[in-house]
Amino acid sequence: MPKQPDQRRELSAFLRSRRERITPDQVGLPQTGRRRTPGLRREELALLAGISATWYTYLEQGRDIRASDQVLDALASALRLDRYERGHLFQLAGHAPAAEAEEPEPLTAEVAAVPLLIQPHPAYIIGGNYDVLSYNQAADELFPRLTAAADRPANFARWVFLEPAARDVLVDWEPEARGLLARLRTLAGRHPGDPRYTRLIDELNAGSPEVRDWWPRYDVQARHGGRKRLRRPGRGAIDFAYTAFHLAEQPEQTLVIYSDERESVERESVEREGTEGESAERESVG
C-alpha cells in the first residue's frame, strides 16, 4: 500500500528522532571530528543496519520508497527499538493497513452502561483519540472538569494538558503526561490523516508548551494498566491501581477502572478480621 505524504513525513520524523538519540559510543563506533547534530550520522546508521546510505537518506527524507520487512528489522535493531516502537515503525512504513478517516466511534448502549455498573469505583471508556465515550459519577468526581465542556466530547488528553485542575489532581503530572502523549502518538500513527487525531494534536500543540517540546521527541507507548497517585479533596494524595480492558468489537476503545488501594487494604483487613472472628466462634462452639 503506497504511503501518503503525511505518513512519509511521520516516518521521516520518527527515524530521525531515534537516530539522534543514539551516540557512537553506544554502538561501538569511534568519535570522529566535530558533530553538527546529536546522535548518529545517517551513513553510520546505514552501516549498522547493513543498507545503502543513499537509500536510507531517501527514506529519512520522506521520499516515496518502500522498505522491505528485512530492512525494517535491520533498522529497528540498529536503532534499538522496543517492541512498541518497532510496531510503530512498521505501521508508518506501510506494512500495516492505515485507517481511513472515521465517523464518531460507535458505542452500544450495553457497553456505555458498563461504567455505571462499576460504581462506586471510578470507571470510563475512552476511544482511540482519548475521547471519553462513557463514564460514571465516581470518575466525574475523581477527575474534576473532565466532562465539563458541553460543546464537544470530553477528552482525557485535552484534560491532562489544557485543564489546570489536572496538574493538581495528578500528583506525578509530568511522567503521567509524557506517557499519555506517547500513547496518543502510537494511536495517531495508525490513523494518518484522520481529522479526529490531527485536530486534537493541533489543539494540544497550540495550548501546551510541554506538547510542543515533547511531541518532536517521538515517544511511543502502548496502553496499559498500572498505578497513579491522585489528589482528592480532603484526603490528600492517594495511590490508585488502574486496569485497562480493550473491547472485543472495538479494540481501540478501552475500559479503564480505578481502585483506591487504601480502601482495598482496609476492606481486606475487615474481611480477614471477620473470617478470623467466625473461626474463633466456631472453635468456641465446638
PDB file of C-alpha atoms in Angstrom:
ATOM      1  CA  MET A   1       0.000   0.000   0.000  1.00  0.00           C
ATOM      2  CA  PRO A   2       1.560   3.381  -1.008  1.00  0.00           C
ATOM      3  CA  LYS A   3       2.271   5.743   1.845  1.00  0.00           C
ATOM      4  CA  GLN A   4       0.539   9.125   1.977  1.00  0.00           C
ATOM      5  CA  PRO A   5       2.647  12.329   2.274  1.00  0.00           C
ATOM      6  CA  ASP A   6       1.673  12.770   5.938  1.00  0.00           C
ATOM      7  CA  GLN A   7       2.667   9.186   6.653  1.00  0.00           C
ATOM      8  CA  ARG A   8       6.039   9.640   4.915  1.00  0.00           C
ATOM      9  CA  ARG A   9       6.692  12.763   6.981  1.00  0.00           C
ATOM     10  CA  GLU A  10       5.815  10.872  10.159  1.00  0.00           C
ATOM     11  CA  LEU A  11       8.192   8.055   9.185  1.00  0.00           C
ATOM     12  CA  SER A  12      10.931  10.589   8.457  1.00  0.00           C
ATOM     13  CA  ALA A  13      10.467  12.325  11.814  1.00  0.00           C
ATOM     14  CA  PHE A  14      10.396   9.030  13.692  1.00  0.00           C
ATOM     15  CA  LEU A  15      13.603   7.727  12.104  1.00  0.00           C
ATOM     16  CA  ARG A  16      15.411  10.995  12.655  1.00  0.00           C
ATOM     17  CA  SER A  17      14.310  11.257  16.294  1.00  0.00           C
ATOM     18  CA  ARG A  18      15.521   7.734  17.058  1.00  0.00           C
ATOM     19  CA  ARG A  19      18.808   8.166  15.171  1.00  0.00           C
ATOM     20  CA  GLU A  20      19.591  11.332  17.119  1.00  0.00           C
ATOM     21  CA  ARG A  21      19.158   9.513  20.442  1.00  0.00           C
ATOM     22  CA  ILE A  22      21.980   7.025  19.866  1.00  0.00           C
ATOM     23  CA  THR A  23      25.593   8.047  20.414  1.00  0.00           C
ATOM     24  CA  PRO A  24      28.552   6.451  18.603  1.00  0.00           C
ATOM     25  CA  ASP A  25      29.839   5.166  21.951  1.00  0.00           C
ATOM     26  CA  GLN A  26      26.630   3.176  22.495  1.00  0.00           C
ATOM     27  CA  VAL A  27      27.123   1.196  19.291  1.00  0.00           C
ATOM     28  CA  GLY A  28      30.923   0.886  19.430  1.00  0.00           C
ATOM     29  CA  LEU A  29      31.753   3.498  16.807  1.00  0.00           C
ATOM     30  CA  PRO A  30      34.713   5.843  17.314  1.00  0.00           C
ATOM     31  CA  GLN A  31      34.156   9.562  17.808  1.00  0.00           C
ATOM     32  CA  THR A  32      35.393  11.230  14.612  1.00  0.00           C
ATOM     33  CA  GLY A  33      35.646  15.001  14.459  1.00  0.00           C
ATOM     34  CA  ARG A  34      33.135  17.589  15.492  1.00  0.00           C
ATOM     35  CA  ARG A  35      29.457  16.708  15.099  1.00  0.00           C
ATOM     36  CA  ARG A  36      26.915  19.250  13.999  1.00  0.00           C
ATOM     37  CA  THR A  37      23.931  17.170  15.093  1.00  0.00           C
ATOM     38  CA  PRO A  38      23.320  14.862  18.080  1.00  0.00           C
ATOM     39  CA  GLY A  39      23.415  11.107  17.768  1.00  0.00           C
ATOM     40  CA  LEU A  40      24.487   9.029  14.805  1.00  0.00           C
ATOM     41  CA  ARG A  41      25.056  10.302  11.294  1.00  0.00           C
ATOM     42  CA  ARG A  42      22.851   8.843   8.571  1.00  0.00           C
ATOM     43  CA  GLU A  43      25.742   6.948   6.998  1.00  0.00           C
ATOM     44  CA  GLU A  44      26.666   5.468  10.395  1.00  0.00           C
ATOM     45  CA  LEU A  45      23.159   4.160  10.958  1.00  0.00           C
ATOM     46  CA  ALA A  46      23.061   2.769   7.418  1.00  0.00           C
ATOM     47  CA  LEU A  47      26.351   0.967   8.093  1.00  0.00           C
ATOM     48  CA  LEU A  48      24.992  -0.556  11.307  1.00  0.00           C
ATOM     49  CA  ALA A  49      21.820  -1.681   9.527  1.00  0.00           C
ATOM     50  CA  GLY A  50      23.727  -3.035   6.518  1.00  0.00           C
ATOM     51  CA  ILE A  51      21.904  -0.887   3.956  1.00  0.00           C
ATOM     52  CA  SER A  52      22.888   1.784   1.451  1.00  0.00           C
ATOM     53  CA  ALA A  53      23.489   5.223   2.974  1.00  0.00           C
ATOM     54  CA  THR A  54      21.868   6.863  -0.050  1.00  0.00           C
ATOM     55  CA  TRP A  55      18.799   4.654   0.183  1.00  0.00           C
ATOM     56  CA  TYR A  56      18.455   5.332   3.923  1.00  0.00           C
ATOM     57  CA  THR A  57      18.783   9.069   3.284  1.00  0.00           C
ATOM     58  CA  TYR A  58      15.916   8.866   0.793  1.00  0.00           C
ATOM     59  CA  LEU A  59      13.816   7.024   3.385  1.00  0.00           C
ATOM     60  CA  GLU A  60      14.511   9.600   6.098  1.00  0.00           C
ATOM     61  CA  GLN A  61      13.854  12.432   3.646  1.00  0.00           C
ATOM     62  CA  GLY A  62      10.321  11.120   3.192  1.00  0.00           C
ATOM     63  CA  ARG A  63      10.664  10.037  -0.423  1.00  0.00           C
ATOM     64  CA  ASP A  64       8.084   7.611  -1.736  1.00  0.00           C
ATOM     65  CA  ILE A  65      10.074   4.392  -1.478  1.00  0.00           C
ATOM     66  CA  ARG A  66       9.105   1.110   0.155  1.00  0.00           C
ATOM     67  CA  ALA A  67      11.260  -0.704   2.662  1.00  0.00           C
ATOM     68  CA  SER A  68      11.140  -4.478   2.963  1.00  0.00           C
ATOM     69  CA  ASP A  69      10.495  -6.316   6.210  1.00  0.00           C
ATOM     70  CA  GLN A  70      14.169  -7.284   6.319  1.00  0.00           C
ATOM     71  CA  VAL A  71      15.304  -3.664   6.018  1.00  0.00           C
ATOM     72  CA  LEU A  72      12.850  -2.502   8.690  1.00  0.00           C
ATOM     73  CA  ASP A  73      14.018  -5.286  11.005  1.00  0.00           C
ATOM     74  CA  ALA A  74      17.629  -4.205  10.470  1.00  0.00           C
ATOM     75  CA  LEU A  75      16.772  -0.562  11.162  1.00  0.00           C
ATOM     76  CA  ALA A  76      14.778  -1.480  14.271  1.00  0.00           C
ATOM     77  CA  SER A  77      17.752  -3.446  15.576  1.00  0.00           C
ATOM     78  CA  ALA A  78      20.277  -0.705  14.768  1.00  0.00           C
ATOM     79  CA  LEU A  79      18.039   1.924  16.385  1.00  0.00           C
ATOM     80  CA  ARG A  80      17.483  -0.299  19.443  1.00  0.00           C
ATOM     81  CA  LEU A  81      13.699  -0.002  19.225  1.00  0.00           C
ATOM     82  CA  ASP A  82      11.489  -1.763  21.732  1.00  0.00           C
ATOM     83  CA  ARG A  83       8.578  -3.848  20.501  1.00  0.00           C
ATOM     84  CA  TYR A  84       6.110  -0.966  20.573  1.00  0.00           C
ATOM     85  CA  GLU A  85       8.468   1.318  18.659  1.00  0.00           C
ATOM     86  CA  ARG A  86       9.200  -1.476  16.178  1.00  0.00           C
ATOM     87  CA  GLY A  87       5.485  -1.986  15.536  1.00  0.00           C
ATOM     88  CA  HIS A  88       5.077   1.746  15.074  1.00  0.00           C
ATOM     89  CA  LEU A  89       7.951   1.796  12.552  1.00  0.00           C
ATOM     90  CA  PHE A  90       6.323  -0.972  10.516  1.00  0.00           C
ATOM     91  CA  GLN A  91       2.974   0.828  10.516  1.00  0.00           C
ATOM     92  CA  LEU A  92       4.492   4.108   9.363  1.00  0.00           C
ATOM     93  CA  ALA A  93       6.400   2.269   6.641  1.00  0.00           C
ATOM     94  CA  GLY A  94       3.125   0.979   5.202  1.00  0.00           C
ATOM     95  CA  HIS A  95       3.347  -2.581   6.483  1.00  0.00           C
ATOM     96  CA  ALA A  96       0.056  -2.337   8.357  1.00  0.00           C
ATOM     97  CA  PRO A  97      -3.257  -1.152   6.941  1.00  0.00           C
ATOM     98  CA  ALA A  98      -3.719   2.572   7.503  1.00  0.00           C
ATOM     99  CA  ALA A  99      -7.101   3.528   8.883  1.00  0.00           C
ATOM    100  CA  GLU A 100      -9.290   5.824   6.859  1.00  0.00           C
ATOM    101  CA  ALA A 101     -10.921   8.853   8.406  1.00  0.00           C
ATOM    102  CA  GLU A 102     -13.681   7.569  10.646  1.00  0.00           C
ATOM    103  CA  GLU A 103     -17.076   8.659  11.787  1.00  0.00           C
ATOM    104  CA  PRO A 104     -17.638   9.145  15.533  1.00  0.00           C
ATOM    105  CA  GLU A 105     -16.840   5.898  17.283  1.00  0.00           C
ATOM    106  CA  PRO A 106     -19.827   3.605  17.729  1.00  0.00           C
ATOM    107  CA  LEU A 107     -20.729   2.674  21.275  1.00  0.00           C
ATOM    108  CA  THR A 108     -23.649   0.406  22.030  1.00  0.00           C
ATOM    109  CA  ALA A 109     -25.971   1.160  24.926  1.00  0.00           C
ATOM    110  CA  GLU A 110     -24.920  -2.071  26.639  1.00  0.00           C
ATOM    111  CA  VAL A 111     -21.235  -1.094  26.529  1.00  0.00           C
ATOM    112  CA  ALA A 112     -21.931   2.516  27.543  1.00  0.00           C
ATOM    113  CA  ALA A 113     -23.689   1.223  30.672  1.00  0.00           C
ATOM    114  CA  VAL A 114     -20.667  -0.749  31.928  1.00  0.00           C
ATOM    115  CA  PRO A 115     -19.023   2.134  33.874  1.00  0.00           C
ATOM    116  CA  LEU A 116     -22.363   2.724  35.641  1.00  0.00           C
ATOM    117  CA  LEU A 117     -22.377  -0.895  36.779  1.00  0.00           C
ATOM    118  CA  ILE A 118     -18.906  -0.471  38.305  1.00  0.00           C
ATOM    119  CA  GLN A 119     -19.891   2.490  40.524  1.00  0.00           C
ATOM    120  CA  PRO A 120     -18.573   3.346  43.162  1.00  0.00           C
ATOM    121  CA  HIS A 121     -15.235   2.529  41.502  1.00  0.00           C
ATOM    122  CA  PRO A 122     -14.237   5.292  39.054  1.00  0.00           C
ATOM    123  CA  ALA A 123     -14.521   3.966  35.503  1.00  0.00           C
ATOM    124  CA  TYR A 124     -14.741   5.335  31.982  1.00  0.00           C
ATOM    125  CA  ILE A 125     -14.480   4.204  28.362  1.00  0.00           C
ATOM    126  CA  ILE A 126     -12.146   6.102  26.035  1.00  0.00           C
ATOM    127  CA  GLY A 127     -11.770   5.926  22.275  1.00  0.00           C
ATOM    128  CA  GLY A 128      -8.547   5.727  20.320  1.00  0.00           C
ATOM    129  CA  ASN A 129      -8.075   9.505  20.420  1.00  0.00           C
ATOM    130  CA  TYR A 130      -8.872   9.654  24.161  1.00  0.00           C
ATOM    131  CA  ASP A 131     -12.433  10.948  23.717  1.00  0.00           C
ATOM    132  CA  VAL A 132     -14.380   9.938  26.831  1.00  0.00           C
ATOM    133  CA  LEU A 133     -17.268   7.889  25.457  1.00  0.00           C
ATOM    134  CA  SER A 134     -18.868   6.859  28.766  1.00  0.00           C
ATOM    135  CA  TYR A 135     -18.127   7.398  32.459  1.00  0.00           C
ATOM    136  CA  ASN A 136     -19.666   7.053  35.910  1.00  0.00           C
ATOM    137  CA  GLN A 137     -20.175   9.549  38.716  1.00  0.00           C
ATOM    138  CA  ALA A 138     -17.072   8.394  40.612  1.00  0.00           C
ATOM    139  CA  ALA A 139     -14.880   9.146  37.581  1.00  0.00           C
ATOM    140  CA  ASP A 140     -16.511  12.551  37.177  1.00  0.00           C
ATOM    141  CA  GLU A 141     -15.640  13.327  40.808  1.00  0.00           C
ATOM    142  CA  LEU A 142     -12.105  11.905  40.606  1.00  0.00           C
ATOM    143  CA  PHE A 143     -11.221  13.977  37.505  1.00  0.00           C
ATOM    144  CA  PRO A 144     -12.913  17.372  38.037  1.00  0.00           C
ATOM    145  CA  ARG A 145     -13.935  19.300  34.904  1.00  0.00           C
ATOM    146  CA  LEU A 146     -13.089  16.341  32.648  1.00  0.00           C
ATOM    147  CA  THR A 147     -16.666  16.289  31.357  1.00  0.00           C
ATOM    148  CA  ALA A 148     -17.445  19.999  31.812  1.00  0.00           C
ATOM    149  CA  ALA A 149     -17.418  21.064  28.128  1.00  0.00           C
ATOM    150  CA  ALA A 150     -20.897  20.958  26.640  1.00  0.00           C
ATOM    151  CA  ASP A 151     -19.921  21.860  23.051  1.00  0.00           C
ATOM    152  CA  ARG A 152     -17.623  18.890  22.319  1.00  0.00           C
ATOM    153  CA  PRO A 153     -16.823  15.407  23.662  1.00  0.00           C
ATOM    154  CA  ALA A 154     -14.788  15.180  26.842  1.00  0.00           C
ATOM    155  CA  ASN A 155     -11.224  14.165  26.033  1.00  0.00           C
ATOM    156  CA  PHE A 156      -8.728  12.835  28.562  1.00  0.00           C
ATOM    157  CA  ALA A 157      -5.643  14.103  26.696  1.00  0.00           C
ATOM    158  CA  ARG A 158      -7.149  17.577  26.411  1.00  0.00           C
ATOM    159  CA  TRP A 159      -7.937  17.498  30.141  1.00  0.00           C
ATOM    160  CA  VAL A 160      -4.406  16.469  31.134  1.00  0.00           C
ATOM    161  CA  PHE A 161      -2.653  19.158  29.091  1.00  0.00           C
ATOM    162  CA  LEU A 162      -5.131  22.030  28.945  1.00  0.00           C
ATOM    163  CA  GLU A 163      -7.171  21.825  32.163  1.00  0.00           C
ATOM    164  CA  PRO A 164      -5.365  23.496  35.114  1.00  0.00           C
ATOM    165  CA  ALA A 165      -7.080  21.169  37.608  1.00  0.00           C
ATOM    166  CA  ALA A 166      -5.237  18.196  36.092  1.00  0.00           C
ATOM    167  CA  ARG A 167      -1.886  19.391  37.443  1.00  0.00           C
ATOM    168  CA  ASP A 168      -3.305  19.380  40.939  1.00  0.00           C
ATOM    169  CA  VAL A 169      -5.096  16.029  40.659  1.00  0.00           C
ATOM    170  CA  LEU A 170      -2.207  14.156  39.019  1.00  0.00           C
ATOM    171  CA  VAL A 171       0.478  14.189  41.700  1.00  0.00           C
ATOM    172  CA  ASP A 172       3.128  12.995  39.208  1.00  0.00           C
ATOM    173  CA  TRP A 173       1.839  15.162  36.383  1.00  0.00           C
ATOM    174  CA  GLU A 174       4.903  15.212  34.124  1.00  0.00           C
ATOM    175  CA  PRO A 175       5.579  11.457  33.819  1.00  0.00           C
ATOM    176  CA  GLU A 176       1.838  10.802  33.508  1.00  0.00           C
ATOM    177  CA  ALA A 177       1.504  13.453  30.793  1.00  0.00           C
ATOM    178  CA  ARG A 178       4.572  12.188  28.904  1.00  0.00           C
ATOM    179  CA  GLY A 179       3.232   8.640  28.942  1.00  0.00           C
ATOM    180  CA  LEU A 180      -0.196   9.713  27.720  1.00  0.00           C
ATOM    181  CA  LEU A 181       1.337  11.717  24.857  1.00  0.00           C
ATOM    182  CA  ALA A 182       3.443   8.713  23.835  1.00  0.00           C
ATOM    183  CA  ARG A 183       0.339   6.525  23.755  1.00  0.00           C
ATOM    184  CA  LEU A 184      -1.569   9.136  21.751  1.00  0.00           C
ATOM    185  CA  ARG A 185       1.292   9.270  19.267  1.00  0.00           C
ATOM    186  CA  THR A 186       1.194   5.484  18.857  1.00  0.00           C
ATOM    187  CA  LEU A 187      -2.537   5.530  18.146  1.00  0.00           C
ATOM    188  CA  ALA A 188      -2.290   8.542  15.827  1.00  0.00           C
ATOM    189  CA  GLY A 189       0.284   6.644  13.777  1.00  0.00           C
ATOM    190  CA  ARG A 190      -2.386   4.051  12.981  1.00  0.00           C
ATOM    191  CA  HIS A 191      -4.711   6.737  11.608  1.00  0.00           C
ATOM    192  CA  PRO A 192      -2.658   9.016   9.337  1.00  0.00           C
ATOM    193  CA  GLY A 193      -4.753  11.953   8.184  1.00  0.00           C
ATOM    194  CA  ASP A 194      -7.712  11.131  10.442  1.00  0.00           C
ATOM    195  CA  PRO A 195      -9.138  14.533  11.473  1.00  0.00           C
ATOM    196  CA  ARG A 196     -10.069  13.264  14.942  1.00  0.00           C
ATOM    197  CA  TYR A 197      -6.369  12.955  15.682  1.00  0.00           C
ATOM    198  CA  THR A 198      -4.988  15.869  13.673  1.00  0.00           C
ATOM    199  CA  ARG A 199      -7.435  18.352  15.239  1.00  0.00           C
ATOM    200  CA  LEU A 200      -6.650  17.139  18.757  1.00  0.00           C
ATOM    201  CA  ILE A 201      -2.887  17.196  18.213  1.00  0.00           C
ATOM    202  CA  ASP A 202      -3.068  20.686  16.688  1.00  0.00           C
ATOM    203  CA  GLU A 203      -5.080  21.868  19.687  1.00  0.00           C
ATOM    204  CA  LEU A 204      -2.630  20.355  22.174  1.00  0.00           C
ATOM    205  CA  ASN A 205       0.343  21.855  20.356  1.00  0.00           C
ATOM    206  CA  ALA A 206      -1.311  25.275  20.321  1.00  0.00           C
ATOM    207  CA  GLY A 207      -2.258  25.225  24.001  1.00  0.00           C
ATOM    208  CA  SER A 208       0.549  23.327  25.742  1.00  0.00           C
ATOM    209  CA  PRO A 209       4.250  24.252  25.729  1.00  0.00           C
ATOM    210  CA  GLU A 210       5.012  20.759  27.024  1.00  0.00           C
ATOM    211  CA  VAL A 211       3.369  19.142  23.987  1.00  0.00           C
ATOM    212  CA  ARG A 212       5.325  21.463  21.678  1.00  0.00           C
ATOM    213  CA  ASP A 213       8.508  20.369  23.436  1.00  0.00           C
ATOM    214  CA  TRP A 214       7.773  16.648  23.772  1.00  0.00           C
ATOM    215  CA  TRP A 215       5.946  15.842  20.509  1.00  0.00           C
ATOM    216  CA  PRO A 216       9.108  16.105  18.340  1.00  0.00           C
ATOM    217  CA  ARG A 217      10.808  13.529  20.598  1.00  0.00           C
ATOM    218  CA  TYR A 218       8.534  10.923  19.034  1.00  0.00           C
ATOM    219  CA  ASP A 219       7.999   8.740  22.111  1.00  0.00           C
ATOM    220  CA  VAL A 220       5.580   5.848  21.513  1.00  0.00           C
ATOM    221  CA  GLN A 221       3.952   3.530  24.031  1.00  0.00           C
ATOM    222  CA  ALA A 222       1.087   1.048  24.281  1.00  0.00           C
ATOM    223  CA  ARG A 223      -1.902   1.477  26.585  1.00  0.00           C
ATOM    224  CA  HIS A 224      -1.561  -0.460  29.815  1.00  0.00           C
ATOM    225  CA  GLY A 225      -2.654  -0.653  33.421  1.00  0.00           C
ATOM    226  CA  GLY A 226      -0.607   0.498  36.378  1.00  0.00           C
ATOM    227  CA  ARG A 227      -0.715   2.857  39.337  1.00  0.00           C
ATOM    228  CA  LYS A 228      -1.316   6.575  39.722  1.00  0.00           C
ATOM    229  CA  ARG A 229      -1.112   8.956  42.642  1.00  0.00           C
ATOM    230  CA  LEU A 230      -4.177  11.187  42.591  1.00  0.00           C
ATOM    231  CA  ARG A 231      -5.025  14.035  44.931  1.00  0.00           C
ATOM    232  CA  ARG A 232      -8.582  14.059  46.305  1.00  0.00           C
ATOM    233  CA  PRO A 233     -10.118  16.994  48.175  1.00  0.00           C
ATOM    234  CA  GLY A 234      -9.878  16.493  51.908  1.00  0.00           C
ATOM    235  CA  ARG A 235      -7.985  13.194  51.584  1.00  0.00           C
ATOM    236  CA  GLY A 236      -4.613  14.193  50.102  1.00  0.00           C
ATOM    237  CA  ALA A 237      -2.610  12.044  47.686  1.00  0.00           C
ATOM    238  CA  ILE A 238      -3.947   8.506  47.269  1.00  0.00           C
ATOM    239  CA  ASP A 239      -2.440   5.578  45.367  1.00  0.00           C
ATOM    240  CA  PHE A 240      -4.832   4.163  42.781  1.00  0.00           C
ATOM    241  CA  ALA A 241      -4.416   0.976  40.803  1.00  0.00           C
ATOM    242  CA  TYR A 242      -5.993   1.116  37.363  1.00  0.00           C
ATOM    243  CA  THR A 243      -6.714  -1.613  34.853  1.00  0.00           C
ATOM    244  CA  ALA A 244      -7.318  -1.186  31.120  1.00  0.00           C
ATOM    245  CA  PHE A 245      -9.576  -3.569  29.177  1.00  0.00           C
ATOM    246  CA  HIS A 246      -9.805  -3.392  25.385  1.00  0.00           C
ATOM    247  CA  LEU A 247     -13.277  -4.004  23.970  1.00  0.00           C
ATOM    248  CA  ALA A 248     -13.587  -7.029  21.701  1.00  0.00           C
ATOM    249  CA  GLU A 249     -15.628  -5.344  18.964  1.00  0.00           C
ATOM    250  CA  GLN A 250     -13.704  -2.037  19.079  1.00  0.00           C
ATOM    251  CA  PRO A 251     -10.127  -2.866  20.212  1.00  0.00           C
ATOM    252  CA  GLU A 252      -9.044   0.780  20.350  1.00  0.00           C
ATOM    253  CA  GLN A 253     -11.828   1.538  22.815  1.00  0.00           C
ATOM    254  CA  THR A 254     -10.642   0.949  26.353  1.00  0.00           C
ATOM    255  CA  LEU A 255     -12.495   0.482  29.625  1.00  0.00           C
ATOM    256  CA  VAL A 256     -10.403   1.914  32.479  1.00  0.00           C
ATOM    257  CA  ILE A 257     -11.246   1.059  36.091  1.00  0.00           C
ATOM    258  CA  TYR A 258      -9.626   2.646  39.154  1.00  0.00           C
ATOM    259  CA  SER A 259      -9.455   1.224  42.669  1.00  0.00           C
ATOM    260  CA  ASP A 260      -8.324   3.080  45.765  1.00  0.00           C
ATOM    261  CA  GLU A 261      -5.532   0.910  47.169  1.00  0.00           C
ATOM    262  CA  ARG A 262      -6.062   2.281  50.670  1.00  0.00           C
ATOM    263  CA  GLU A 263      -9.717   1.226  50.607  1.00  0.00           C
ATOM    264  CA  SER A 264      -8.729  -2.182  49.211  1.00  0.00           C
ATOM    265  CA  VAL A 265      -6.305  -2.751  52.087  1.00  0.00           C
ATOM    266  CA  GLU A 266      -8.909  -1.640  54.642  1.00  0.00           C
ATOM    267  CA  ARG A 267     -11.556  -3.885  53.068  1.00  0.00           C
ATOM    268  CA  GLU A 268      -9.201  -6.872  53.079  1.00  0.00           C
ATOM    269  CA  SER A 269      -8.379  -6.169  56.730  1.00  0.00           C
ATOM    270  CA  VAL A 270     -12.076  -6.068  57.670  1.00  0.00           C
ATOM    271  CA  GLU A 271     -12.796  -9.265  55.725  1.00  0.00           C
ATOM    272  CA  ARG A 272      -9.830 -11.017  57.345  1.00  0.00           C
ATOM    273  CA  GLU A 273     -10.926  -9.952  60.827  1.00  0.00           C
ATOM    274  CA  GLY A 274     -14.434 -11.171  60.087  1.00  0.00           C
ATOM    275  CA  THR A 275     -13.128 -14.548  58.925  1.00  0.00           C
ATOM    276  CA  GLU A 276     -10.908 -14.883  61.972  1.00  0.00           C
ATOM    277  CA  GLY A 277     -13.846 -13.982  64.220  1.00  0.00           C
ATOM    278  CA  GLU A 278     -16.042 -16.634  62.614  1.00  0.00           C
ATOM    279  CA  SER A 279     -13.296 -19.229  63.041  1.00  0.00           C
ATOM    280  CA  ALA A 280     -12.865 -18.351  66.716  1.00  0.00           C
ATOM    281  CA  GLU A 281     -16.625 -18.561  67.264  1.00  0.00           C
ATOM    282  CA  ARG A 282     -16.807 -21.993  65.643  1.00  0.00           C
ATOM    283  CA  GLU A 283     -13.927 -23.230  67.827  1.00  0.00           C
ATOM    284  CA  SER A 284     -15.684 -21.863  70.925  1.00  0.00           C
ATOM    285  CA  VAL A 285     -18.907 -23.597  69.997  1.00  0.00           C
ATOM    286  CA  GLY A 286     -17.043 -26.809  69.282  1.00  0.00           C
TER     287      GLY A 286
END
